[in-house]
Tab-separated table of C-alpha atoms in Angstrom:
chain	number	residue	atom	x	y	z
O	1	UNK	CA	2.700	34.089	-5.871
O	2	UNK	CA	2.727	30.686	-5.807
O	3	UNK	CA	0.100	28.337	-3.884
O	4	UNK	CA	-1.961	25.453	-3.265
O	5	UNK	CA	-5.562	24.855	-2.001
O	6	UNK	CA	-7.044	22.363	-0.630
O	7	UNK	CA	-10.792	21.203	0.247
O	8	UNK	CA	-11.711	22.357	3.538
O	9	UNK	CA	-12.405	19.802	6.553
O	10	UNK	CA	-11.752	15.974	7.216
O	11	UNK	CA	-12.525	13.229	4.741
O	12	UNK	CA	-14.518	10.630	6.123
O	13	UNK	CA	-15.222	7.658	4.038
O	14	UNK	CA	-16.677	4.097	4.064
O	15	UNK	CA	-14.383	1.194	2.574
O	16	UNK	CA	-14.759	0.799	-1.136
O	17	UNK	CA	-15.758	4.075	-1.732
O	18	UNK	CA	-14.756	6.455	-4.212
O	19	UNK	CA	-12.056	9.156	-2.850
O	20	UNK	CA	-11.860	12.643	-4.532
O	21	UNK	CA	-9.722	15.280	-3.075
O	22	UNK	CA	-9.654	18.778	-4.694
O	23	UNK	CA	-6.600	20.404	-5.290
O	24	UNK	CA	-6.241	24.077	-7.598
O	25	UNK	CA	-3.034	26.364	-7.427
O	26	UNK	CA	-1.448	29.519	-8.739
O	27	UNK	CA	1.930	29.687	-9.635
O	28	UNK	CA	3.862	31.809	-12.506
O	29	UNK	CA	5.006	29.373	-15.473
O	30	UNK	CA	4.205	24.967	-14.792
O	31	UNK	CA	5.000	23.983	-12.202
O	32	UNK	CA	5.626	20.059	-11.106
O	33	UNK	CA	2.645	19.431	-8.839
O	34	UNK	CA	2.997	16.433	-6.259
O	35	UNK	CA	0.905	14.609	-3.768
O	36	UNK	CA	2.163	13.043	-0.336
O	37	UNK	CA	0.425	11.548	2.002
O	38	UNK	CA	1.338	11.158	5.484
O	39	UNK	CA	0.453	8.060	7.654
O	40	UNK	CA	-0.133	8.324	11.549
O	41	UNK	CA	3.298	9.167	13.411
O	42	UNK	CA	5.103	8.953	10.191
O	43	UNK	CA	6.700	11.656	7.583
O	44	UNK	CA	5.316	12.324	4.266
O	45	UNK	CA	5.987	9.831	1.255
O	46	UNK	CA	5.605	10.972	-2.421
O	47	UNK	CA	2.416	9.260	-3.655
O	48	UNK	CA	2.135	10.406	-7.019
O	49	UNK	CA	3.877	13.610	-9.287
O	50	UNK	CA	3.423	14.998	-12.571
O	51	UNK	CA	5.780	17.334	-14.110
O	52	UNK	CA	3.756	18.920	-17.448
O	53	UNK	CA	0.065	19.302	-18.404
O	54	UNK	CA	-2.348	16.796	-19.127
O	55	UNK	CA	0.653	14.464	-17.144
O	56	UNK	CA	-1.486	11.575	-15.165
O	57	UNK	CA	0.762	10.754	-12.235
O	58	UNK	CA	-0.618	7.035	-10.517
O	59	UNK	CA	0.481	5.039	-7.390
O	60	UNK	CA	-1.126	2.371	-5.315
O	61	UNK	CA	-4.680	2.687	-7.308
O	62	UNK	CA	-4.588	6.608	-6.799
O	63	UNK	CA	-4.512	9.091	-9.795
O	64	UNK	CA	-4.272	12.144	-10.238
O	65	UNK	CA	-3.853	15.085	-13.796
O	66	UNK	CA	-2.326	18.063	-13.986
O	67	UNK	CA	-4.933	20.252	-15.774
O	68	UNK	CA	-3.736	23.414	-17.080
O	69	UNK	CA	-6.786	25.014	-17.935
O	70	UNK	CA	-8.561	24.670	-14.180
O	71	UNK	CA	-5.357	24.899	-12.499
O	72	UNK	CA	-6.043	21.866	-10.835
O	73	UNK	CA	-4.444	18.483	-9.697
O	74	UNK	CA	-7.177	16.587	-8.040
O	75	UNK	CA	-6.452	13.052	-5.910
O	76	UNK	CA	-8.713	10.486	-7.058
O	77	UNK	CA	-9.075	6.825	-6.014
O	78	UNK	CA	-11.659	4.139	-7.175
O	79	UNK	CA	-11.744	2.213	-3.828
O	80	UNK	CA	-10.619	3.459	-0.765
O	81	UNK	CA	-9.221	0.607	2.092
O	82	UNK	CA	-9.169	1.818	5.692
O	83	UNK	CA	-5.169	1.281	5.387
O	84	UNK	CA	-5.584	4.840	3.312
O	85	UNK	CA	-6.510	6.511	6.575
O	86	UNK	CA	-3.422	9.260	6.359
O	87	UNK	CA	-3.231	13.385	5.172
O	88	UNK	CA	-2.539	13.851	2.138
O	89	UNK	CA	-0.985	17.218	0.811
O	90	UNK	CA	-0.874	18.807	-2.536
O	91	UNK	CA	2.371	20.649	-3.172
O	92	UNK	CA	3.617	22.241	-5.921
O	93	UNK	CA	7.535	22.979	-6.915
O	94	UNK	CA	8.901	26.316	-7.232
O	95	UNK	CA	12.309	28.126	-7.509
O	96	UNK	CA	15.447	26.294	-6.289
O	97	UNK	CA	13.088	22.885	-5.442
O	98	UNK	CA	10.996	25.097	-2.786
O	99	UNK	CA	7.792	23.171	-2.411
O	100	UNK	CA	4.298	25.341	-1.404
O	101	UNK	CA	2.370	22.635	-0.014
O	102	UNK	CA	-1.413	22.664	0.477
O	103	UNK	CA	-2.802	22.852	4.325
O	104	UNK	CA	-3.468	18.733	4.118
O	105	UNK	CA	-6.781	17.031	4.080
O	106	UNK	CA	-7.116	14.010	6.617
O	107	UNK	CA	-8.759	11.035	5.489
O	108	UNK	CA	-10.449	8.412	7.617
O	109	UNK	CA	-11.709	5.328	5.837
O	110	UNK	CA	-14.484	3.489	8.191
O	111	UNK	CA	-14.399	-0.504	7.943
M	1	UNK	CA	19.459	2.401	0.435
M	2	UNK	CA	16.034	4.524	-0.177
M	3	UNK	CA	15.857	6.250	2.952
M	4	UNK	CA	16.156	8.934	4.938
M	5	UNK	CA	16.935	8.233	8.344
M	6	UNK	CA	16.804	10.385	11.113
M	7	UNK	CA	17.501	10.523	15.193
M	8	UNK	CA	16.061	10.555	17.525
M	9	UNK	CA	12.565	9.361	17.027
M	10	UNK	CA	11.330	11.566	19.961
M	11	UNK	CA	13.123	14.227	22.638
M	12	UNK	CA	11.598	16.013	25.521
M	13	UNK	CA	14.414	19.032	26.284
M	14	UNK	CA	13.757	22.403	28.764
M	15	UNK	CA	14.563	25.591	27.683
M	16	UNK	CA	17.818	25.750	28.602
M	17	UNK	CA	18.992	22.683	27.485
M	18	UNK	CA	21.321	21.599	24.189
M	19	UNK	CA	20.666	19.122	21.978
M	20	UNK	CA	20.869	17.721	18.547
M	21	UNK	CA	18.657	16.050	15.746
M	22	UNK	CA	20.793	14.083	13.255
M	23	UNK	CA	19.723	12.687	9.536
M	24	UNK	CA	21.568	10.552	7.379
M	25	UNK	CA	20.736	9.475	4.127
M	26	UNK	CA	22.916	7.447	1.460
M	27	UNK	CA	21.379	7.917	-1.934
M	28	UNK	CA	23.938	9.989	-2.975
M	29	UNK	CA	21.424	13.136	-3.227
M	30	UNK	CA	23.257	16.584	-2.793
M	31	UNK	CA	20.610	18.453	-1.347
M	32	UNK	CA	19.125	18.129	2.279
M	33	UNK	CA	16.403	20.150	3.846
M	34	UNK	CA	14.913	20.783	8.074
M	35	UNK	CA	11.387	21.080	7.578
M	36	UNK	CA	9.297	22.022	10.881
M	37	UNK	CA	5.608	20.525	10.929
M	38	UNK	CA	3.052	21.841	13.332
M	39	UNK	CA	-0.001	19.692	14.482
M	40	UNK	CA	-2.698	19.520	11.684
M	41	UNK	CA	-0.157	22.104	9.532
M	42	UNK	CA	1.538	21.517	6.419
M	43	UNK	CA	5.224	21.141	6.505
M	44	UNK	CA	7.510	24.388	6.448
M	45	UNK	CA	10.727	25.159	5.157
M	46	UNK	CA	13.888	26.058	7.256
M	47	UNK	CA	16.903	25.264	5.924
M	48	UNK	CA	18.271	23.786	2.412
M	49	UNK	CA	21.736	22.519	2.067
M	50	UNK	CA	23.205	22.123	-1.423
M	51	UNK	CA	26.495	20.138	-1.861
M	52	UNK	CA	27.277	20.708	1.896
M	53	UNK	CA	26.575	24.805	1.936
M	54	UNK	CA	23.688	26.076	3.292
M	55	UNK	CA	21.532	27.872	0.446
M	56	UNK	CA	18.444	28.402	2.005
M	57	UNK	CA	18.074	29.882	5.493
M	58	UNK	CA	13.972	30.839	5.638
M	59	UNK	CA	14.914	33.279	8.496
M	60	UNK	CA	14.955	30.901	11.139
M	61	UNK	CA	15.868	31.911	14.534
M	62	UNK	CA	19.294	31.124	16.138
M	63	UNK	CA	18.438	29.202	18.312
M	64	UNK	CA	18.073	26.681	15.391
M	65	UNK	CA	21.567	26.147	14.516
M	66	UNK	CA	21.997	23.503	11.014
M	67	UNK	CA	25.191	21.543	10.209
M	68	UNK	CA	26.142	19.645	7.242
M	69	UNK	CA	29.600	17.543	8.214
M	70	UNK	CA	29.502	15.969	4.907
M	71	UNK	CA	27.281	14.501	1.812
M	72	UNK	CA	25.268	12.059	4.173
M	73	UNK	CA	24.548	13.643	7.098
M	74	UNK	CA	23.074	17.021	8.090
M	75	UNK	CA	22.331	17.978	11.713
M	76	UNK	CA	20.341	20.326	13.720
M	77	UNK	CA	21.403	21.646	16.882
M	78	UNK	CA	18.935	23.252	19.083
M	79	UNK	CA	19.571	25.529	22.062
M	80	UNK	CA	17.634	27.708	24.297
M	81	UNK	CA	14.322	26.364	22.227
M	82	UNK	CA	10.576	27.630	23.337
M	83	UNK	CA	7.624	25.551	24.309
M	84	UNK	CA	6.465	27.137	21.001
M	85	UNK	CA	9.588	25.359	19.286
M	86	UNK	CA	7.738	21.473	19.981
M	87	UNK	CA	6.919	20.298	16.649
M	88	UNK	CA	7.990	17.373	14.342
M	89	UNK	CA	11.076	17.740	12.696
M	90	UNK	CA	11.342	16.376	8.947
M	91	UNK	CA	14.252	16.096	6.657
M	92	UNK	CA	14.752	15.126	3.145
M	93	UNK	CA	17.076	14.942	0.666
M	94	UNK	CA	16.671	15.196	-3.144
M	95	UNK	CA	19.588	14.401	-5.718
M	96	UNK	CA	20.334	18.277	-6.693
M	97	UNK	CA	19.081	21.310	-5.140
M	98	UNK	CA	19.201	23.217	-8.644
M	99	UNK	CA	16.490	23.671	-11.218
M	100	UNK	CA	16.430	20.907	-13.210
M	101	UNK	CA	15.153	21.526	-16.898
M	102	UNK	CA	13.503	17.599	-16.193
M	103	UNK	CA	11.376	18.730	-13.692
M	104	UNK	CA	11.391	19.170	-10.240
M	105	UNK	CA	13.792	17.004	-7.930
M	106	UNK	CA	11.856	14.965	-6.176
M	107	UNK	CA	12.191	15.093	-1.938
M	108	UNK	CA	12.505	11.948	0.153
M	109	UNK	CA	11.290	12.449	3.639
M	110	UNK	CA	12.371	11.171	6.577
M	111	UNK	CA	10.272	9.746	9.569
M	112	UNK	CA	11.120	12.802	11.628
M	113	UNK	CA	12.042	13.849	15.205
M	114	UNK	CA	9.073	14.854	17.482
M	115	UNK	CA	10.264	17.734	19.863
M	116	UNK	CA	8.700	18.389	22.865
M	117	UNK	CA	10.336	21.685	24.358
M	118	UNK	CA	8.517	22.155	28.327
């Protein structure tokens, strides 16, 4: 079928520092993968996409490539600012724009 | 207009009571969706409209009841909910609902509706 994992747990991070969040799937075909983050009380905004393999998607200093051969779409950002503090999902598209999404990993960025 | 705009922000209802959450949106996009989020879940799927027909019902109960009265607007009407029904409510909206050899079309998301059912 198709699916999305995420890292287990909370993120908790100091300002400036370097953000990784793990994301693998498993889906028939290639899929369009997607992050979205969603900010406290808010719904989710589309941080960053990318549609084919070896695709880079990039918003707002984050990154993130679609690698075929791990399965994997991992969020990365250089500096983290505590205005990051959100969840942030990993989804990927699937049949008639269904999107799995990932179970969310909260971040908390400490001043 | 990039948004997705939905009403009300919050509602407290009882069990027996009727009410509605509205979304409006005026991109243009074809397709709207009701997503249901539980606390510390990822959202879920419940209903997809496509040029004003429903496409996608992900066997929702009745007591959900979707409505789309035209292009811009798609409502959900809620009756006889369960304190197990109290979640935030998101929409979107995406130009097409169909596979799109391009890629995938992308979903805007509303805010949402928080539902508190008691």
């Amino acid at each position: 079928g198709n699916s999305v994992t995420q890292m287990e747990g909370p993120v908790t991070l100091s300002e400036e520092a370097f953000l990784t969040i793990n994301c693998t799937y498993t889906a028939t075909g290639y899929p369009s993968l997607f992050w979205y983050v969603q900010y406290p009380g808010e719904g989710l905004q589309l941080l960053l996409k990318a549609t084919k393999a070896d695709d880079k998607g990039s918003n707002k200093g984050f990154e993130a490539t679609y690698r075929k051969e791990t399965t994997s779409f991992h969020l990365e950002k250089g500096s983290v600012q505590v205005s990051d503090s959100a969840v942030y999902f990993c989804a990927l598209h699937y049949g008639n724009n269904r999107l799995a999404f990932g179970k969310g990993n909260q971040v908390v960025v400490i001043p | 207009d990039t948004e997705v705009t939905q009403t009300p922000k919050h509602l407290v209802m009882g069990m027996t009571n009727k009410k509605s959450l509205k979304c409006e949106q005026h991109m243009g996009h074809r397709a709207m969706y009701w997503y249901k989020q539980k606390a510390k879940k990822p959202p879920e799927l419940m209903f997809v409209y496509s040029y004003e027909k429903l496409s996608i019902n992900e066997s929702v109960p009745s007591r959900f009841s979707p409505e789309c009265p035209n292009s811009s607007l798609l409502n959900l009407h809620l009756h006889a909910l369960q304190p197990e029904d109290s979640a935030l409510y998101l929409c979107a909206s995406s130009q097409d609902y169909r596979d799109s050899s391009y890629g995938a079309n992308v979903l805007t998301f509303g805010a949402g509706s928080r539902l508190t059912v008691l």
